[in-house]
Coordinates of N, CA and C and ligand atoms in Angstrom, one line a residue:
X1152 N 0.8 -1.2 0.0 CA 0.0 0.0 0.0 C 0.9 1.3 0.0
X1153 N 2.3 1.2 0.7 CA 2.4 2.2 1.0 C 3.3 2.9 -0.3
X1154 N 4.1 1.4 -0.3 CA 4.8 1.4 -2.2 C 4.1 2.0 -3.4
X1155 N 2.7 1.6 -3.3 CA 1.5 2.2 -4.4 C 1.6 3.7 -4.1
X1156 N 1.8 4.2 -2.7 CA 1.0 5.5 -2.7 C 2.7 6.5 -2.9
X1157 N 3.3 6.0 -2.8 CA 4.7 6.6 -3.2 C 5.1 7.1 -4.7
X1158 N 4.7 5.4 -5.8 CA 4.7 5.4 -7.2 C 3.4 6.8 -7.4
X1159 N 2.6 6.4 -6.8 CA 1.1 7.5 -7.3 C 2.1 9.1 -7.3
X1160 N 2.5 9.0 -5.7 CA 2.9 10.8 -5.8 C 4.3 11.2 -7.1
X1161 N 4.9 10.4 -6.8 CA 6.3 10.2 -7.5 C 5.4 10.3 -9.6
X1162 N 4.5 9.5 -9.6 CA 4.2 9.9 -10.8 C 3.4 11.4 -11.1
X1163 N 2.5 11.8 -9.9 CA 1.9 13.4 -9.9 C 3.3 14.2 -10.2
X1164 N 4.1 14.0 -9.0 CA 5.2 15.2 -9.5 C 5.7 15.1 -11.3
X1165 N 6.0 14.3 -11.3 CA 6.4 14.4 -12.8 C 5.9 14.7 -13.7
X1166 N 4.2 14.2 -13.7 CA 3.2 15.1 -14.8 C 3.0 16.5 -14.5
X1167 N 3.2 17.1 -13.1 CA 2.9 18.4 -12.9 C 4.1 19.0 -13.5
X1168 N 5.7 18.6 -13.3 CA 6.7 19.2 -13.9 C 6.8 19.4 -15.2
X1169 N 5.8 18.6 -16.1 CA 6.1 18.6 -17.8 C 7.3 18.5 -17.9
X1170 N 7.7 17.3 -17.0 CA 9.1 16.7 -17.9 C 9.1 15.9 -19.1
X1171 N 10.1 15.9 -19.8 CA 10.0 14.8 -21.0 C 10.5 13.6 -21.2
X1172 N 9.9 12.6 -21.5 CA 10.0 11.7 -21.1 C 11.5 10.8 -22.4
X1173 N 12.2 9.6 -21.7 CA 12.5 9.2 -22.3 C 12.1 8.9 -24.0
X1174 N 13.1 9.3 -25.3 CA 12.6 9.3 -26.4 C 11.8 10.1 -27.1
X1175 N 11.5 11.4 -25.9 CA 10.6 12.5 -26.4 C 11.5 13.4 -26.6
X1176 N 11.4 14.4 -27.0 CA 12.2 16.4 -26.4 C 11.0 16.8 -26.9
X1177 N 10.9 18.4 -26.2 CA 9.6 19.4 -26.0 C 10.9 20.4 -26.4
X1178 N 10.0 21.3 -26.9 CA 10.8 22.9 -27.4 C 9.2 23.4 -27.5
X1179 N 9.2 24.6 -26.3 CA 7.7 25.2 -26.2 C 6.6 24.5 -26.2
X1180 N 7.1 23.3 -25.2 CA 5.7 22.3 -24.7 C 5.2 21.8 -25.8
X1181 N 6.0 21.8 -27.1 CA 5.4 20.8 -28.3 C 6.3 19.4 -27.9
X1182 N 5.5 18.2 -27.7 CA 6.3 16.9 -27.4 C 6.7 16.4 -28.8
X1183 N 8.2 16.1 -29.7 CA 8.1 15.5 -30.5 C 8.3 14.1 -30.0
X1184 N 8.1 13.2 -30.7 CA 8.3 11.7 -30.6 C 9.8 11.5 -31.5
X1185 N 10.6 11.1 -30.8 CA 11.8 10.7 -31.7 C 12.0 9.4 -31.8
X1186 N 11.4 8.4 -31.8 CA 11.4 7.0 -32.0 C 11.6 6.9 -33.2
X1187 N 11.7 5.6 -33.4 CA 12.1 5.1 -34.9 C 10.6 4.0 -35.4
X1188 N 10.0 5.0 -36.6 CA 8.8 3.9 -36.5 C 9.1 2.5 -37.2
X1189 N 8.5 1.2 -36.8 CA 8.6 -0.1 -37.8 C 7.4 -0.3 -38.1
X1190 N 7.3 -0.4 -39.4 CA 6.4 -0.6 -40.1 C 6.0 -2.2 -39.9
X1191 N 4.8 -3.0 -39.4 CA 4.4 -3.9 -40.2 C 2.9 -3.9 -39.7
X1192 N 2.5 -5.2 -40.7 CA 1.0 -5.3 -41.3 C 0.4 -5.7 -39.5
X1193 N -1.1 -5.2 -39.8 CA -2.0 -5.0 -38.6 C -1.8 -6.3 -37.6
X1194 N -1.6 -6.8 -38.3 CA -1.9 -8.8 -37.8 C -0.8 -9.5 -36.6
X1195 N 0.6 -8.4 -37.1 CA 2.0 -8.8 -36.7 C 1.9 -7.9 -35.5
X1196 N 1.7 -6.6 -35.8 CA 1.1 -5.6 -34.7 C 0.4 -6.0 -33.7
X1197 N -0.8 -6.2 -33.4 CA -1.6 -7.5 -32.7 C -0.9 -8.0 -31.7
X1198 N -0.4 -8.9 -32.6 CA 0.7 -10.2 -32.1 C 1.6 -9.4 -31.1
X1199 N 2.5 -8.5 -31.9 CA 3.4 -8.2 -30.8 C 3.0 -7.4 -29.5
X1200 N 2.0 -6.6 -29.9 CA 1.3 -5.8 -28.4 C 0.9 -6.9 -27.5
X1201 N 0.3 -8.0 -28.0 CA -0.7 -9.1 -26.9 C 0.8 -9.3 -25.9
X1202 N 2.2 -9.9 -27.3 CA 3.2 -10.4 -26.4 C 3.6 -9.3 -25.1
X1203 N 3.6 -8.1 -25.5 CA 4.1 -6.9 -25.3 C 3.6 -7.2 -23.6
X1204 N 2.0 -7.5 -24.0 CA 1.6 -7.1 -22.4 C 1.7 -8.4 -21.5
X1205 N 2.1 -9.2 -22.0 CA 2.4 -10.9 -21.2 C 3.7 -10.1 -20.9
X1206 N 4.9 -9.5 -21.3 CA 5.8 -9.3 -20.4 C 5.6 -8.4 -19.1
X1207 N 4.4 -7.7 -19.7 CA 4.9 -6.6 -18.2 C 4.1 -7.8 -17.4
X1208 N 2.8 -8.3 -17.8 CA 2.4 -9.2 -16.6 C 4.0 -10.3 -16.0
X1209 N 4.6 -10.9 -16.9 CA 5.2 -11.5 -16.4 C 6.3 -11.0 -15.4
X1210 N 6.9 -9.9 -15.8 CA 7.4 -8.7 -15.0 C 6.6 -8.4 -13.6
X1211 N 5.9 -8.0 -13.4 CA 5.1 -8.3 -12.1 C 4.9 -9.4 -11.2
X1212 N 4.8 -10.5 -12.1 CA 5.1 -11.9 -11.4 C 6.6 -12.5 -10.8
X1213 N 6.9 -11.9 -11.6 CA 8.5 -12.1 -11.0 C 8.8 -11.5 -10.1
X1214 N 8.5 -10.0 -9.9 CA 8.9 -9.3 -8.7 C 7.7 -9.6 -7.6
X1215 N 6.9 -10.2 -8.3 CA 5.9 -10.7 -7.1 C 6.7 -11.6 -6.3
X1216 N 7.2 -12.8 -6.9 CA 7.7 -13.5 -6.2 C 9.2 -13.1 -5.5
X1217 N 10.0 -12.6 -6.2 CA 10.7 -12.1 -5.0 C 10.6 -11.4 -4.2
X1218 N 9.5 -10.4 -4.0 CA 9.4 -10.9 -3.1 C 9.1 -11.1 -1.4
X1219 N 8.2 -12.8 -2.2 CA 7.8 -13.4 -1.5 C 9.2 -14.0 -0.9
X1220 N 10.3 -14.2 -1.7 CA 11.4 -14.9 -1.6 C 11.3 -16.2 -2.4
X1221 N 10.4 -16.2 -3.2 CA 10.2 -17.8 -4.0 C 11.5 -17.6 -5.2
X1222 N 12.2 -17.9 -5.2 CA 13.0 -17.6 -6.1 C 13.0 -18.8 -7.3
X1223 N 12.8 -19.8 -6.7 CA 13.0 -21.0 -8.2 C 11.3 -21.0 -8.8
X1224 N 10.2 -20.2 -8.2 CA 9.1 -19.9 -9.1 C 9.6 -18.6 -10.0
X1225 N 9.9 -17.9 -9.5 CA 10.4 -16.3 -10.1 C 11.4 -17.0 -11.4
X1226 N 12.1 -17.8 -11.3 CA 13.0 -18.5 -12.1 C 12.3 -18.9 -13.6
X1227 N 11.3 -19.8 -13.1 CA 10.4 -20.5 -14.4 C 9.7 -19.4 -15.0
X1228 N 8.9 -18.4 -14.3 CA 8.5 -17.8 -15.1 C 9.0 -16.9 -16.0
X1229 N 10.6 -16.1 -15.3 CA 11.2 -15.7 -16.5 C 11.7 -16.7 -17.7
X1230 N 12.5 -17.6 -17.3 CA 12.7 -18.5 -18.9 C 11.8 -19.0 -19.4
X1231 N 10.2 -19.6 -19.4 CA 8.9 -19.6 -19.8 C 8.4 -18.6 -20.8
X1232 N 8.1 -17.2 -20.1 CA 7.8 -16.2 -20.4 C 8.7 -15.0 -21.3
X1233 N 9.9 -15.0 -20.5 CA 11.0 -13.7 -21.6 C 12.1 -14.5 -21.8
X1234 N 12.2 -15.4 -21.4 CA 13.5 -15.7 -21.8 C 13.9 -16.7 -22.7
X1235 N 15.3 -17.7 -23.3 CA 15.7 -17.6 -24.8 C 14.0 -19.1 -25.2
X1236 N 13.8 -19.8 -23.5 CA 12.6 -20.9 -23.9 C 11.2 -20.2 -24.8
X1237 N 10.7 -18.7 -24.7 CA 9.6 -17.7 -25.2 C 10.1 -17.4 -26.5
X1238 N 11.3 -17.8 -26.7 CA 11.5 -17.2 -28.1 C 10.7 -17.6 -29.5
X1239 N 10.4 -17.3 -30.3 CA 9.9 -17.9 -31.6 C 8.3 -18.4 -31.1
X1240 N 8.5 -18.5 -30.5 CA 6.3 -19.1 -30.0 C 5.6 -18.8 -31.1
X1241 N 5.6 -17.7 -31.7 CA 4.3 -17.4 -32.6 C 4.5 -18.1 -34.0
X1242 N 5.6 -18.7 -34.1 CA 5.9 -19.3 -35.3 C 5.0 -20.8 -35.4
X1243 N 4.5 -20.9 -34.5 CA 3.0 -22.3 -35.0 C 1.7 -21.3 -34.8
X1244 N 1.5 -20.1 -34.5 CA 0.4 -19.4 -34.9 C 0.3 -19.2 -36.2
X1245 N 0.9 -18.8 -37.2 CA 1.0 -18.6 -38.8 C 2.3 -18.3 -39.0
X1246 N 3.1 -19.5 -39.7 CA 4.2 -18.9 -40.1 C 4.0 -17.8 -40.8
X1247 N 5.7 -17.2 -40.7 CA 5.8 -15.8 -41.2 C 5.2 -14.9 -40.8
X1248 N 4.4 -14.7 -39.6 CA 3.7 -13.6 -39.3 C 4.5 -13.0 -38.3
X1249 N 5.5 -13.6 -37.6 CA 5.8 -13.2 -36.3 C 6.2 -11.6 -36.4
X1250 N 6.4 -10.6 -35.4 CA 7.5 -9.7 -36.0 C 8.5 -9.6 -36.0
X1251 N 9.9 -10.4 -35.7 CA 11.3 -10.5 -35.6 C 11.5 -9.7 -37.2
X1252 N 10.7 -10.9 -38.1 CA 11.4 -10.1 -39.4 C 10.7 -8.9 -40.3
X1253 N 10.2 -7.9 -39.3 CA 10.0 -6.5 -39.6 C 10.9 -6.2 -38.7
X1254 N 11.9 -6.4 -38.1 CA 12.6 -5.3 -36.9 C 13.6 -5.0 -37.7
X1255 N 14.2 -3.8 -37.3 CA 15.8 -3.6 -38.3 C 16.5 -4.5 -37.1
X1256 N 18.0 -4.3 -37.6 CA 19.0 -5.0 -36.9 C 19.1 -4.9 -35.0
X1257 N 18.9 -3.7 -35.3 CA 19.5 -2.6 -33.4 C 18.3 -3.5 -32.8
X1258 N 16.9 -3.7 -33.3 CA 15.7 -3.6 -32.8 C 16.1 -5.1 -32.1
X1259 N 16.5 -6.0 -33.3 CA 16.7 -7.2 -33.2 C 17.5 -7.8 -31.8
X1260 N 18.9 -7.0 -32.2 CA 19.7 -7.2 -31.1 C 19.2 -6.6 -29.5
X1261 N 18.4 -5.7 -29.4 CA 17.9 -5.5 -28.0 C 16.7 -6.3 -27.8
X1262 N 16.4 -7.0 -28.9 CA 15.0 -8.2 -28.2 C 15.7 -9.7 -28.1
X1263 N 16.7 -9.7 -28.4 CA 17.4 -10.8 -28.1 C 18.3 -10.9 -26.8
X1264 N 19.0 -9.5 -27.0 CA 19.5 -9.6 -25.7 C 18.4 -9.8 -24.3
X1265 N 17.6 -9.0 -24.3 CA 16.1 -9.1 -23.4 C 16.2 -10.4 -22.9
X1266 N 15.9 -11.4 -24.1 CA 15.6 -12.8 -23.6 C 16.8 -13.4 -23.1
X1267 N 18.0 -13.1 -23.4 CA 19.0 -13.7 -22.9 C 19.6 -13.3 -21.5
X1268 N 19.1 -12.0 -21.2 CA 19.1 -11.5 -19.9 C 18.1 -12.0 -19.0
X1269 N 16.7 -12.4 -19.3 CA 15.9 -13.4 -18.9 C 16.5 -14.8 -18.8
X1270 N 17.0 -15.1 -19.3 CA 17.5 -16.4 -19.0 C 18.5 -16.4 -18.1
X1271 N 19.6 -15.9 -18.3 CA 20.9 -15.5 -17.2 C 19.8 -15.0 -15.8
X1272 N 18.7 -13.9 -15.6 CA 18.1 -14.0 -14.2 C 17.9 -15.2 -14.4
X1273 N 17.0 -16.1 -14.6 CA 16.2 -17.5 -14.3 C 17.9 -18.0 -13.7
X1274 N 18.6 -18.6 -14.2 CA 19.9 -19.0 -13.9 C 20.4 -18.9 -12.5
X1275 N 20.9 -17.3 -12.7 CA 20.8 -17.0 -10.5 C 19.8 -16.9 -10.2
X1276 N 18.4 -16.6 -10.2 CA 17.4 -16.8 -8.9 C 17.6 -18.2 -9.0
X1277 N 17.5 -19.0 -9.8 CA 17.1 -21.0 -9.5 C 18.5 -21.1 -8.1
X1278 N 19.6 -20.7 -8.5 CA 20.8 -20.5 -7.6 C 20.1 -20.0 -6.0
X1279 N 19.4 -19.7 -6.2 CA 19.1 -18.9 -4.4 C 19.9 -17.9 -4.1
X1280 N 20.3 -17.0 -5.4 CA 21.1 -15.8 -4.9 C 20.2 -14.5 -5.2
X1281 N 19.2 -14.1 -4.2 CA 18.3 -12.7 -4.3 C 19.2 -11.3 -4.7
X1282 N 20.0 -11.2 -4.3 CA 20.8 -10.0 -4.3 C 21.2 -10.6 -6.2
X1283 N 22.0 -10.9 -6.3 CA 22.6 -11.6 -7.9 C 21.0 -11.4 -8.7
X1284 N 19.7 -12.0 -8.1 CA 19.0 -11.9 -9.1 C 18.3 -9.9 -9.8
X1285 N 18.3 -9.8 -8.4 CA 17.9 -8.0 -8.7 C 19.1 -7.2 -9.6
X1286 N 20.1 -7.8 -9.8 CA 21.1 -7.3 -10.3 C 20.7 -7.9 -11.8
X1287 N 20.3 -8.8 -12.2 CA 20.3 -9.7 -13.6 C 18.8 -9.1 -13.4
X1288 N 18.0 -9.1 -12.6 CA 16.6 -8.4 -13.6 C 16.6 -7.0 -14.1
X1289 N 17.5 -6.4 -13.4 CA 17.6 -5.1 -13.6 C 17.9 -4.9 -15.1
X1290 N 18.7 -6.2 -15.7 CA 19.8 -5.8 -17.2 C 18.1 -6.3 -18.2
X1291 N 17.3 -6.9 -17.1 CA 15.9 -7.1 -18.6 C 15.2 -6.3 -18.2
X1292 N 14.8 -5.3 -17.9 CA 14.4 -4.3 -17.7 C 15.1 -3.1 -18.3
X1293 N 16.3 -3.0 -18.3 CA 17.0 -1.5 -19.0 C 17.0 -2.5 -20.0
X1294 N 17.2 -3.4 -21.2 CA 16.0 -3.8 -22.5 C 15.2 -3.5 -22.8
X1295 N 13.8 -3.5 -21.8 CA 12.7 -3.2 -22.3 C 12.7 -1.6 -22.5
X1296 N 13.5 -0.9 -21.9 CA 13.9 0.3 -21.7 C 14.1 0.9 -23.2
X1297 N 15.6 -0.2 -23.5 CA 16.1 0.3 -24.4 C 15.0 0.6 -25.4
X1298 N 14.4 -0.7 -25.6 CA 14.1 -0.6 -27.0 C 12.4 0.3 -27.2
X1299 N 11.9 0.3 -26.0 CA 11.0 1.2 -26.2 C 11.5 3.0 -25.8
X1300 N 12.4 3.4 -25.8 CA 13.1 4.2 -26.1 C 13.4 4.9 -27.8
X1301 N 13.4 3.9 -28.7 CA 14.1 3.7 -29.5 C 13.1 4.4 -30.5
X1302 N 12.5 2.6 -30.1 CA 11.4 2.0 -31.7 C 9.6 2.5 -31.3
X1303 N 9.0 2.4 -32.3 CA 7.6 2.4 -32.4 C 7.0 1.7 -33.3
X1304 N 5.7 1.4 -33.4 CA 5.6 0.8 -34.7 C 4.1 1.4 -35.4
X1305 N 3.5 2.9 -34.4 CA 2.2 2.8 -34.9 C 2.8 4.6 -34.6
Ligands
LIG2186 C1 12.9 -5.2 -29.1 C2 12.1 -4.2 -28.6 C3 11.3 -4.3 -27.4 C4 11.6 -4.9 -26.2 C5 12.9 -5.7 -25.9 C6 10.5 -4.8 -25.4 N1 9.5 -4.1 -26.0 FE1 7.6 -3.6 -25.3 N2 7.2 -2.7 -27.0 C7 8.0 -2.5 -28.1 C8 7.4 -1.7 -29.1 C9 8.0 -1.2 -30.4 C10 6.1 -1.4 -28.6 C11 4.9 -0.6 -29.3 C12 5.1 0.8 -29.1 C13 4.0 1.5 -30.0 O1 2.9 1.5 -29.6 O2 4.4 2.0 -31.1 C14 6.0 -2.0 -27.3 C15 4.9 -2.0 -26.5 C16 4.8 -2.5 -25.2 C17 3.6 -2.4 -24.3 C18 2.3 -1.8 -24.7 C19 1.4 -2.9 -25.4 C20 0.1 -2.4 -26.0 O3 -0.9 -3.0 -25.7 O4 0.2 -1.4 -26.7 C21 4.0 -3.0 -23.1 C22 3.1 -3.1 -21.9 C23 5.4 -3.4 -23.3 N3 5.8 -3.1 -24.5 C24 6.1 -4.0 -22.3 C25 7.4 -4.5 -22.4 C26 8.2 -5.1 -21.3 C27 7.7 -5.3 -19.9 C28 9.4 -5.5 -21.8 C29 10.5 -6.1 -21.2 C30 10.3 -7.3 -20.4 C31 9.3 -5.1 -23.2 N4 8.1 -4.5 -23.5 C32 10.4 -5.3 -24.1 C33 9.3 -3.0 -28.2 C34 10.0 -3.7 -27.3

């Protein structure tokens, strides 16, 4: 409760400051978007948003369980979920639809690293090392960082 009511204030200050946000700049409160758009068809889009929000839920789950201190559940659900075992999934929904091959190269290499930083967490939490694992989730998180920093696609 008291974590919620900290994020709440901590997020008021920042909308009251008209700061700009990662990937944005403002020149006279006009916000441009500097992302890099990727173009693909509606269908692939879809796909990748549904994935998009299975990570933050999975992301939640994981820091659910640490924590609880469960650390070898925290473990399965990142290599399940983000890491290199989640890779390719959509490839028995319709081949060729996935989005890997609309990403440019950069896009590529920061969704890969993601899941391989998912994997290395899963690796130390299964270890029972809490401190080691906050340090390895932290590197899949500045990922998702990166690349929504970056890229857009709509
Ligand atoms: C390789 C690039 C990449 C990585 C890595 C990545 N994302 Fe995304 N994500 C995107 C893009 C691009 C969008 C769409 C932005 C837009 O709307 O144009 C997106 C959208 C989202 C959305 C919004 C979905 C919706 O319904 O519109 C969520 C939530 C999200 N990402 C969570 C995450 C989380 C959590 C992680 C890390 C565990 C992550 N993403 C990692 C590229 C990435």
């Amino acid at each position: 409760m008291k974590r919620n009511a900290t994020l709440l204030i901590a997020t008021l200050i920042l909308a009251g400051a008209g700061l700009s946000f990662a990937g944005d700049s403002a020149t006279d409160g006009v916000v441009t978007d500097n992302r890099e758009l990727v173009e693909m068809p509606a269908e692939t889009q879809a796909m990748m948003r549904a994935e998009m929000r299975d990570h933050l839920m999975a992301l939640s789950s994981i820091m659910g369980y640490l924590a609880d201190n469960d650390l070898a559940t925290a473990a399965e659900v990142a290599e399940e979920r983000l890491g290199r075992s989640s890779m390719g999934k959509h490839k028995g929904t319709r081949r060729g639809m996935g989005p890997g091959k609309y990403m440019p190269k950069e896009m590529k290499k920061i969704g890969h690293g993601m899941h391989d930083a998912a994997s290395r967490f899963a690796t130390v939490a299964a270890s029972g090392d809490l401190n080691g694992s906050y340090v390895a989730l932290h590197d899949v998180v500045a990922a998702c960082a990166a690349c929504h920093t970056s890229f857009r696609i709509r």
